[in-house]
mmCIF file of C-alpha atoms and ligand atoms in Angstrom:
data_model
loop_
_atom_site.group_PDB
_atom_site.id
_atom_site.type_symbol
_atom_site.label_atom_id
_atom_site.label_comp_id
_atom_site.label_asym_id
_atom_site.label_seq_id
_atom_site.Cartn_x
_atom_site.Cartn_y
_atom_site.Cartn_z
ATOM 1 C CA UNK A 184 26.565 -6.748 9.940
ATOM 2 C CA UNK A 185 24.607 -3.802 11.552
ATOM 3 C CA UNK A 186 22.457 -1.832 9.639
ATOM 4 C CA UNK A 187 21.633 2.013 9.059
ATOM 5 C CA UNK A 188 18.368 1.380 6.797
ATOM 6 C CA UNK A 189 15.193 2.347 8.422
ATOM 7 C CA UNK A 190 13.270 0.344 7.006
ATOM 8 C CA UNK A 191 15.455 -3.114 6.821
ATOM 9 C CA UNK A 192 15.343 -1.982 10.968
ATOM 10 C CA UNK A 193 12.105 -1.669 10.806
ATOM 11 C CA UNK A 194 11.093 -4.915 8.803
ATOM 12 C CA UNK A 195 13.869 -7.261 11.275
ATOM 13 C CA UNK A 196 12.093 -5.724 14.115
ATOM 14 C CA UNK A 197 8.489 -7.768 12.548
ATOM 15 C CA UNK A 198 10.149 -10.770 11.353
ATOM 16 C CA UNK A 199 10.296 -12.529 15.155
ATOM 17 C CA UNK A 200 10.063 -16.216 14.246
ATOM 18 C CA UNK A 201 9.307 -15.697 11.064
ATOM 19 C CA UNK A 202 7.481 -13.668 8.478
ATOM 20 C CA UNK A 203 5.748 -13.985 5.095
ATOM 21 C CA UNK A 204 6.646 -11.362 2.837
ATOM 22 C CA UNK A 205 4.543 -11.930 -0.704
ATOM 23 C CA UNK A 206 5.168 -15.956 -0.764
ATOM 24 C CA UNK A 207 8.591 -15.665 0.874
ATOM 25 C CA UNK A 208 9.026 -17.124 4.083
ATOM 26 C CA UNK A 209 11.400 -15.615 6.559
ATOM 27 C CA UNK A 210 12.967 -17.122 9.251
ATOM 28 C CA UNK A 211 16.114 -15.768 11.346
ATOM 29 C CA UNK A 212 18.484 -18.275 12.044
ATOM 30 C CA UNK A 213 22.109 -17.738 14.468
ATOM 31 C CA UNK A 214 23.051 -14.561 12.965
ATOM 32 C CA UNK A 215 21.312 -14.784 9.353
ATOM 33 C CA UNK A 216 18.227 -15.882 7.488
ATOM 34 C CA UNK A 217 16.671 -18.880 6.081
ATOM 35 C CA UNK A 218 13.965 -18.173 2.940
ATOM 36 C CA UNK A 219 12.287 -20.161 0.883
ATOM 37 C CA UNK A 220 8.737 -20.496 -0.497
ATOM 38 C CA UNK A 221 5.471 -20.055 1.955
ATOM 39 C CA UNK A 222 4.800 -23.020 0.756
ATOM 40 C CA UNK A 223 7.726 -24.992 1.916
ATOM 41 C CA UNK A 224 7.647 -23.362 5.347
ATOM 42 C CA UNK A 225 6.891 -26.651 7.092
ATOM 43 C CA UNK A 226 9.520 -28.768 4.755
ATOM 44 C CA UNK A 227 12.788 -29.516 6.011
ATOM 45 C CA UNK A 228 14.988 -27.273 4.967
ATOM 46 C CA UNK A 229 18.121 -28.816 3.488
ATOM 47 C CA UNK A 230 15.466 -30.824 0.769
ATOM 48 C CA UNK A 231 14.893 -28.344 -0.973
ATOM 49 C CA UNK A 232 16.633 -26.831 -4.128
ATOM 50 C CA UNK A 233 19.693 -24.974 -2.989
ATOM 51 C CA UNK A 234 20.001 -21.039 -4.948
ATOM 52 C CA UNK A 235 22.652 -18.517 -4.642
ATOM 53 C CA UNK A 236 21.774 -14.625 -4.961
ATOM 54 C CA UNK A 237 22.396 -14.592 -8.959
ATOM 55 C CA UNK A 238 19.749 -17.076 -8.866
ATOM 56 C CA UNK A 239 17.226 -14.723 -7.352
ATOM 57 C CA UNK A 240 16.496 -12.451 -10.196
ATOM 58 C CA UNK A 241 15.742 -15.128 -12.451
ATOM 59 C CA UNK A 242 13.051 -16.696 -9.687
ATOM 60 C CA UNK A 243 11.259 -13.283 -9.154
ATOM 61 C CA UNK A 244 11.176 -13.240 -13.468
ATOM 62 C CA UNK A 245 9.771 -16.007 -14.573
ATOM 63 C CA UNK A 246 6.945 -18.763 -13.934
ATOM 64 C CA UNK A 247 7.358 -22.400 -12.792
ATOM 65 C CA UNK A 248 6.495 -23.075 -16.335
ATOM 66 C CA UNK A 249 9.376 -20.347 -17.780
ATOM 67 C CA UNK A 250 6.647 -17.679 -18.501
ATOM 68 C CA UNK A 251 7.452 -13.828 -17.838
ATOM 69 C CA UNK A 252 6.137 -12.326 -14.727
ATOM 70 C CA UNK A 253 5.252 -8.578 -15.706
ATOM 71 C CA UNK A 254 4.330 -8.222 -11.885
ATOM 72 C CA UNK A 255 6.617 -9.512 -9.199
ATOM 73 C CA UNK A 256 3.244 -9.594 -6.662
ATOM 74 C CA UNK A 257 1.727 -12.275 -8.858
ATOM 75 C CA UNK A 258 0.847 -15.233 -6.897
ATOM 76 C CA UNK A 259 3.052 -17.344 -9.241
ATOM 77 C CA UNK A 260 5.931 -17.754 -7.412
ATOM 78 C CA UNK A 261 8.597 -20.782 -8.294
ATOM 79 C CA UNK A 262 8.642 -23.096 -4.874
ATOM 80 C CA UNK A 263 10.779 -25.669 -3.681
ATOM 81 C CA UNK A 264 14.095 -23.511 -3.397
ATOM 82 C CA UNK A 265 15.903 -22.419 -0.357
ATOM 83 C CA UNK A 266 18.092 -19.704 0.455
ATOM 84 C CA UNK A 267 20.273 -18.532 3.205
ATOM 85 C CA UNK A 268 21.099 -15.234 3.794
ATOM 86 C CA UNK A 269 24.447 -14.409 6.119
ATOM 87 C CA UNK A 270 23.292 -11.735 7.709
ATOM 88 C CA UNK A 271 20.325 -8.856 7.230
ATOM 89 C CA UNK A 272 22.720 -6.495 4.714
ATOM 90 C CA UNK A 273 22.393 -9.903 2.143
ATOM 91 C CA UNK A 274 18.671 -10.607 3.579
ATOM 92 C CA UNK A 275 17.797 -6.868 1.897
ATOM 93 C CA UNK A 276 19.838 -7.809 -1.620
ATOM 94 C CA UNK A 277 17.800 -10.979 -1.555
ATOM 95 C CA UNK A 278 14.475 -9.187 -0.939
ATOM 96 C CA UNK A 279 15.248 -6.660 -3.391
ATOM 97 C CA UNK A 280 15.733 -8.960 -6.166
ATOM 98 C CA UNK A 281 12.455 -11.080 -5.516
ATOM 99 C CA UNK A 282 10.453 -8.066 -3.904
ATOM 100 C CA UNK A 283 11.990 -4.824 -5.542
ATOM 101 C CA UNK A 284 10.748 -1.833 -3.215
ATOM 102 C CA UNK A 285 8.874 -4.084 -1.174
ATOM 103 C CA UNK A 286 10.449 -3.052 2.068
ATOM 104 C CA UNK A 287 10.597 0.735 1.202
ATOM 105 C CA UNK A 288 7.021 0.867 0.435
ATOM 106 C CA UNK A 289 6.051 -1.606 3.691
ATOM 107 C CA UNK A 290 7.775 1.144 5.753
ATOM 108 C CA UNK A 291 6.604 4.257 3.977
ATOM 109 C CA UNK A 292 2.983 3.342 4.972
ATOM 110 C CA UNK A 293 3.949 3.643 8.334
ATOM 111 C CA UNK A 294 5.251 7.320 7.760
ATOM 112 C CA UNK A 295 3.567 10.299 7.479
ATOM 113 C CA UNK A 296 2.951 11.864 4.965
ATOM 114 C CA UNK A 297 0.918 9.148 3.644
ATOM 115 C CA UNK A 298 2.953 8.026 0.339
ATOM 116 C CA UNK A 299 0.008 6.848 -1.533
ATOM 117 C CA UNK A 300 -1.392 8.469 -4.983
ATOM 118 C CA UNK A 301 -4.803 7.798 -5.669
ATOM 119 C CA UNK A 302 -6.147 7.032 -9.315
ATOM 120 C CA UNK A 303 -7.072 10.342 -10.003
ATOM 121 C CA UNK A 304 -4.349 12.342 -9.246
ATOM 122 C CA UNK A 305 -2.156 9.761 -10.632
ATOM 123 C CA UNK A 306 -3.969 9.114 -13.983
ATOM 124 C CA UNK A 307 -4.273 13.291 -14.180
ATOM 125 C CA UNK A 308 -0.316 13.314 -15.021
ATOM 126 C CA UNK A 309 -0.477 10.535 -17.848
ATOM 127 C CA UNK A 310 0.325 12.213 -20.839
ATOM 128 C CA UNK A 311 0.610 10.039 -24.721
ATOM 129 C CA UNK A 312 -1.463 7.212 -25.150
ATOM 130 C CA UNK A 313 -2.539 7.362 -21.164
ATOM 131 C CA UNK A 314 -4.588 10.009 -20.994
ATOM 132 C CA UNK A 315 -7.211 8.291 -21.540
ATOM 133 C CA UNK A 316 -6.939 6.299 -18.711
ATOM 134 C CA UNK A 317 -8.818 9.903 -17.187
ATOM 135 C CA UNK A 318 -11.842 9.379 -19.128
ATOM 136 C CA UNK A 319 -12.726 6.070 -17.133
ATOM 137 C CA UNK A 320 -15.994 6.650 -14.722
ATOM 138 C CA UNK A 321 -15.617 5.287 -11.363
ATOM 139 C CA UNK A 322 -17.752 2.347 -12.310
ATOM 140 C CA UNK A 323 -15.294 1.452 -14.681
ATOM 141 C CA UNK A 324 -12.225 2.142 -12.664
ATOM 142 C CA UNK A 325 -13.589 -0.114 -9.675
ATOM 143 C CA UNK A 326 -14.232 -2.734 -12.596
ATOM 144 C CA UNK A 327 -11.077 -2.623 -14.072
ATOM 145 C CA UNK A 328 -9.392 -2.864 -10.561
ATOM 146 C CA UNK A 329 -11.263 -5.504 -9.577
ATOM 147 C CA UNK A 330 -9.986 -7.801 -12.540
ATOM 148 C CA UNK A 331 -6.767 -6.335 -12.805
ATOM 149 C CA UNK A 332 -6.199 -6.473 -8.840
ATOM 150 C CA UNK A 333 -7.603 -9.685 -8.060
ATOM 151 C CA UNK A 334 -5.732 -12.074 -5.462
ATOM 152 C CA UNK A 335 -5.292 -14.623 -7.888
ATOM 153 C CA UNK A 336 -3.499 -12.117 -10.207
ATOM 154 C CA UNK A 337 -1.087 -9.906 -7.539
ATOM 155 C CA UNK A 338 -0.839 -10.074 -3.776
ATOM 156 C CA UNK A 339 0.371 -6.542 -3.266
ATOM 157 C CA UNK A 340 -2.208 -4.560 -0.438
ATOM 158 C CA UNK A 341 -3.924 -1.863 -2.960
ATOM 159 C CA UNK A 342 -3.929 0.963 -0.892
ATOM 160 C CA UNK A 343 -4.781 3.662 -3.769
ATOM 161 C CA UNK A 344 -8.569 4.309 -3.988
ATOM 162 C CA UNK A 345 -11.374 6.017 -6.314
ATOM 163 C CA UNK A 346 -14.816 6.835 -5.801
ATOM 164 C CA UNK A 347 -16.754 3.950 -5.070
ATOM 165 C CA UNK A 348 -13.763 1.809 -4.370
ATOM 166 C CA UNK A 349 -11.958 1.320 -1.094
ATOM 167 C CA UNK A 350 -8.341 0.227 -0.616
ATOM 168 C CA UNK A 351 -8.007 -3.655 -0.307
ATOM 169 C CA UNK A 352 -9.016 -5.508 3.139
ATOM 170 C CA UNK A 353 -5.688 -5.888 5.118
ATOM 171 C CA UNK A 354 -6.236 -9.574 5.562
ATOM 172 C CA UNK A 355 -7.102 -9.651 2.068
ATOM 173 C CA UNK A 356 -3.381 -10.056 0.071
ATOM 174 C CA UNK A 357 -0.228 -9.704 1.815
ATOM 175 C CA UNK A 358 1.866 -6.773 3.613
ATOM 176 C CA UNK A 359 3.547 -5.757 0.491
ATOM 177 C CA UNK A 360 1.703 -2.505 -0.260
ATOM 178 C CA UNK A 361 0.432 -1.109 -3.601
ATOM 179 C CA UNK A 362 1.140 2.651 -3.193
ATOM 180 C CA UNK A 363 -0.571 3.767 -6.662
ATOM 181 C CA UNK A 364 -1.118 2.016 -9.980
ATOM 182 C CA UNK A 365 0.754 0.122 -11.922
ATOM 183 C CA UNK A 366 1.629 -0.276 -15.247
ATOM 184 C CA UNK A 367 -0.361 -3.702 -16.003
ATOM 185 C CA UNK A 368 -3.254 -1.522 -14.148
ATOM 186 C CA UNK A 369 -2.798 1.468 -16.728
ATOM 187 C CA UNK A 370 -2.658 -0.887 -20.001
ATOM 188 C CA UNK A 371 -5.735 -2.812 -18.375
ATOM 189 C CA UNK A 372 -7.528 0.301 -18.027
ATOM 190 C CA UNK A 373 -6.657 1.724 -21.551
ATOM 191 C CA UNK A 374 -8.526 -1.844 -22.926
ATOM 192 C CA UNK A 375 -11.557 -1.674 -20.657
ATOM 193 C CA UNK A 376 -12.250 1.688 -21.856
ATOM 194 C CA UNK A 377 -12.019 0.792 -25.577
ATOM 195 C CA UNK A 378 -13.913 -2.583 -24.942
ATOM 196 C CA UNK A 379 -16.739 -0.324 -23.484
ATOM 197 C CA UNK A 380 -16.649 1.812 -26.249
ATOM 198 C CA UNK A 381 -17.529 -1.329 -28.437
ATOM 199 C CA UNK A 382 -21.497 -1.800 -28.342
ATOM 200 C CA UNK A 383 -20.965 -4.978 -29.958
ATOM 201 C CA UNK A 384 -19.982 -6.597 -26.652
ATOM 202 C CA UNK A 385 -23.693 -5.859 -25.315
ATOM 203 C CA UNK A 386 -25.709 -8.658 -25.161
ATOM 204 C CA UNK A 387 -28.830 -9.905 -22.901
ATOM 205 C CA UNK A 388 -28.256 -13.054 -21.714
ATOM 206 C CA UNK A 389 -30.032 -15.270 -19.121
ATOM 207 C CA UNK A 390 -30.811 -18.591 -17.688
ATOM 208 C CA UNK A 391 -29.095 -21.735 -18.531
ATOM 209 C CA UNK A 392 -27.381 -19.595 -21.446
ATOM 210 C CA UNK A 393 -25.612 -17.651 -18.903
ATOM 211 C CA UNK A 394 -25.039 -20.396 -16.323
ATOM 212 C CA UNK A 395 -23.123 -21.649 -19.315
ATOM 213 C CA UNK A 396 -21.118 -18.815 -20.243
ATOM 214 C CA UNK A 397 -20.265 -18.337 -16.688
ATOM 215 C CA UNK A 398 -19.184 -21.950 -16.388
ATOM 216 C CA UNK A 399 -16.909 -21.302 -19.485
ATOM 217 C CA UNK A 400 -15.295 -18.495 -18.086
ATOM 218 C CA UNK A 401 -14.446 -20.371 -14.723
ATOM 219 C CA UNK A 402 -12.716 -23.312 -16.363
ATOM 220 C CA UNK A 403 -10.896 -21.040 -18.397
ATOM 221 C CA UNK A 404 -9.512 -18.710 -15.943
ATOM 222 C CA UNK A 405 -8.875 -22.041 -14.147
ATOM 223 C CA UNK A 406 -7.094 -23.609 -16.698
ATOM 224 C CA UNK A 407 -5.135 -20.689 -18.215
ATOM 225 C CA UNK A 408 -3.722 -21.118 -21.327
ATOM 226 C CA UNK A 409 0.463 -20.941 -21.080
ATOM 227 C CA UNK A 410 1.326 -18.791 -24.330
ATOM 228 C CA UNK A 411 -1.511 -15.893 -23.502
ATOM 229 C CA UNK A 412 1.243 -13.779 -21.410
ATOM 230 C CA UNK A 413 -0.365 -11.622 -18.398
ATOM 231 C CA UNK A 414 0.077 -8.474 -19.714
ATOM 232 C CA UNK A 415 -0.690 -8.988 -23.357
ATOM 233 C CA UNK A 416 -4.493 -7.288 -23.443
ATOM 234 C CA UNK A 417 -5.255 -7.903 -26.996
ATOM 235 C CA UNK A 418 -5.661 -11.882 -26.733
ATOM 236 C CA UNK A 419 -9.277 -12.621 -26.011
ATOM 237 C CA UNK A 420 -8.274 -14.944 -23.555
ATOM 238 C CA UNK A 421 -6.107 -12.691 -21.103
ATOM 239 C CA UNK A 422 -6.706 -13.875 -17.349
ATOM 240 C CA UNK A 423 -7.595 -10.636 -16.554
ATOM 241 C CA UNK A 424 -10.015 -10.023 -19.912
ATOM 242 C CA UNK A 425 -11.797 -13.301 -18.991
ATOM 243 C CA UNK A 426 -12.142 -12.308 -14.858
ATOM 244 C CA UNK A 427 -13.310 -9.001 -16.014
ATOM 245 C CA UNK A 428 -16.483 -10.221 -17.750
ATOM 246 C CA UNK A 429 -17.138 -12.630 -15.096
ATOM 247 C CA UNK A 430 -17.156 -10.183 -12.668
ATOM 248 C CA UNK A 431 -19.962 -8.369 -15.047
ATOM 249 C CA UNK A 432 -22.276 -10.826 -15.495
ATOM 250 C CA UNK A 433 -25.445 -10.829 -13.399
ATOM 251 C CA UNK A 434 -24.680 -12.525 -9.922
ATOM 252 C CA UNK A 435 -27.881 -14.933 -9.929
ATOM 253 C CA UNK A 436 -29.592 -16.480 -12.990
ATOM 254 C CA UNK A 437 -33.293 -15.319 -14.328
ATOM 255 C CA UNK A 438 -36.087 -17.456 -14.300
ATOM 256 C CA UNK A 439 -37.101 -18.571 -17.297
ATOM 257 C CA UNK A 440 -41.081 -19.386 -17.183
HETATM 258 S S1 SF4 B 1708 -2.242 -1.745 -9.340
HETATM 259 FE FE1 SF4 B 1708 -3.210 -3.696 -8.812
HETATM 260 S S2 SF4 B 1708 -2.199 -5.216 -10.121
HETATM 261 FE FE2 SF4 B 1708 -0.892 -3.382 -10.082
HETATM 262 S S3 SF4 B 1708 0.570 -3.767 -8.404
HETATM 263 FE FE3 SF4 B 1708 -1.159 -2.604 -7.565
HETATM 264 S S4 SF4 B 1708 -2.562 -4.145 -6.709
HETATM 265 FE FE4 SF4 B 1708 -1.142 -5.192 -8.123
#
């Protein structure tokens, strides 16, 4: 089936032998499409678990281990299922429902005007319990996207910027853009600005002490706790809450004499 969209036109005219899209792999085959996992790319194909398009939705919405995915760029992707799409009118439904928008906003970067709203503008029109997501400083904006935005927590291309912080590195994530930010950004920024607000959290900290802390904070971002859900900001032990004071403690250890 031929199609009008620009950017499904676009998008087929990339694919060539194949193309990763977020951790979908893309192949054309005869006169449709072969997906399944990035992962998988090099298995052979009829292994692996066989899902219609009703199955989608439920891939893109949950983890392998049946946890909510608040972010459909989150590098948590359910592998070892294939699917075939006839032609590139059911390759866009199947992209849609694992990548909503994905293909819209890949070929709106290529447009003019440029389709991206920085955090300023964009946090300048929150209104209720956003607005103060305006009273961040820069420092704390680049902080709280550095946590929030992190490969190991979404693989969309942050393209929205604020002073002091550039747009991601193209080879950095994937070609699924970030345009402005998101929701899980917004409710991230809301709790870094009330943790800062909290002197208690100061502390000094050096040496062996903080090799230790640091150590702490790696295994448990590595070994993340299944019932603390992405998004949920108030559990001490949020991915995001723990990556965010990693990222502030001092790079190299003091000498103690
Ligand atoms: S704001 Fe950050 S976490 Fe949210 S979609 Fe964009 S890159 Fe991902």
């Amino acid at each position: 089936m031929h199609s009008s969209k620009p950017e499904l036109l676009a998008f087929l005219a990339e694919v060539g032998s194949g193309i990763l899209l977020g951790q979908v792999w893309i192949q054309p085959v005869d006169r449709g499409f072969r997906m399944c996992h990035g992962a998988d790319r090099t298995k052979p194909f009829e292994e692996l678990d066989p899902l219609s398009t009703s199955d989608l939705r439920p891939l893109a919405l949950f983890t392998p281990a049946g946890g909510f995915r608040p972010l459909r760029g989150s590098p948590d992707l359910r592998g070892g299922w294939r699917y075939e799409a006839r032609d590139s009118e059911a390759l866009w439904v199947a992209l849609e429902l694992v990548y909503p928008g994905a293909l819209v906003d890949w070929y709106a970067i290529q447009c003019a005007p440029s389709p991206v709203t920085h955090y300023r503008p964009y946090v300048e029109r929150q209104t209720g319990m956003y607005r103060i997501t305006a009273m961040l400083t820069p420092a704390q904006v680049a902080t709280t996207a550095k946590a929030c935005c992190a490969v190991s927590f979404c693989l969309k291309r942050r393209l929205w910027k604020d002073e002091g912080l550039n747009e991601d590195p193209a080879e950095a994530k994937s070609i699924i853009p970030c345009l402005e930010p998101c929701a899980v950004l917004m409710e991230f920024a809301r709790k870094v600005y009330r943790m800062d607000q909290d002197a208690s959290h100061a502390l000094q900290i050096s040496g062996e002490p903080l090799a230790t802390v640091r150590a702490a904070l790696e295994a448990a971002l590595e070994n993340r706790r299944s019932e603390v859900r992405d998004a949920d900001f108030s559990h001490p032990l949020n991915p995001r809450r723990l990556q965010c004071v990693l990222d502030r403690l001092p790079a190299a250890l003091e000498k103690t004499s």
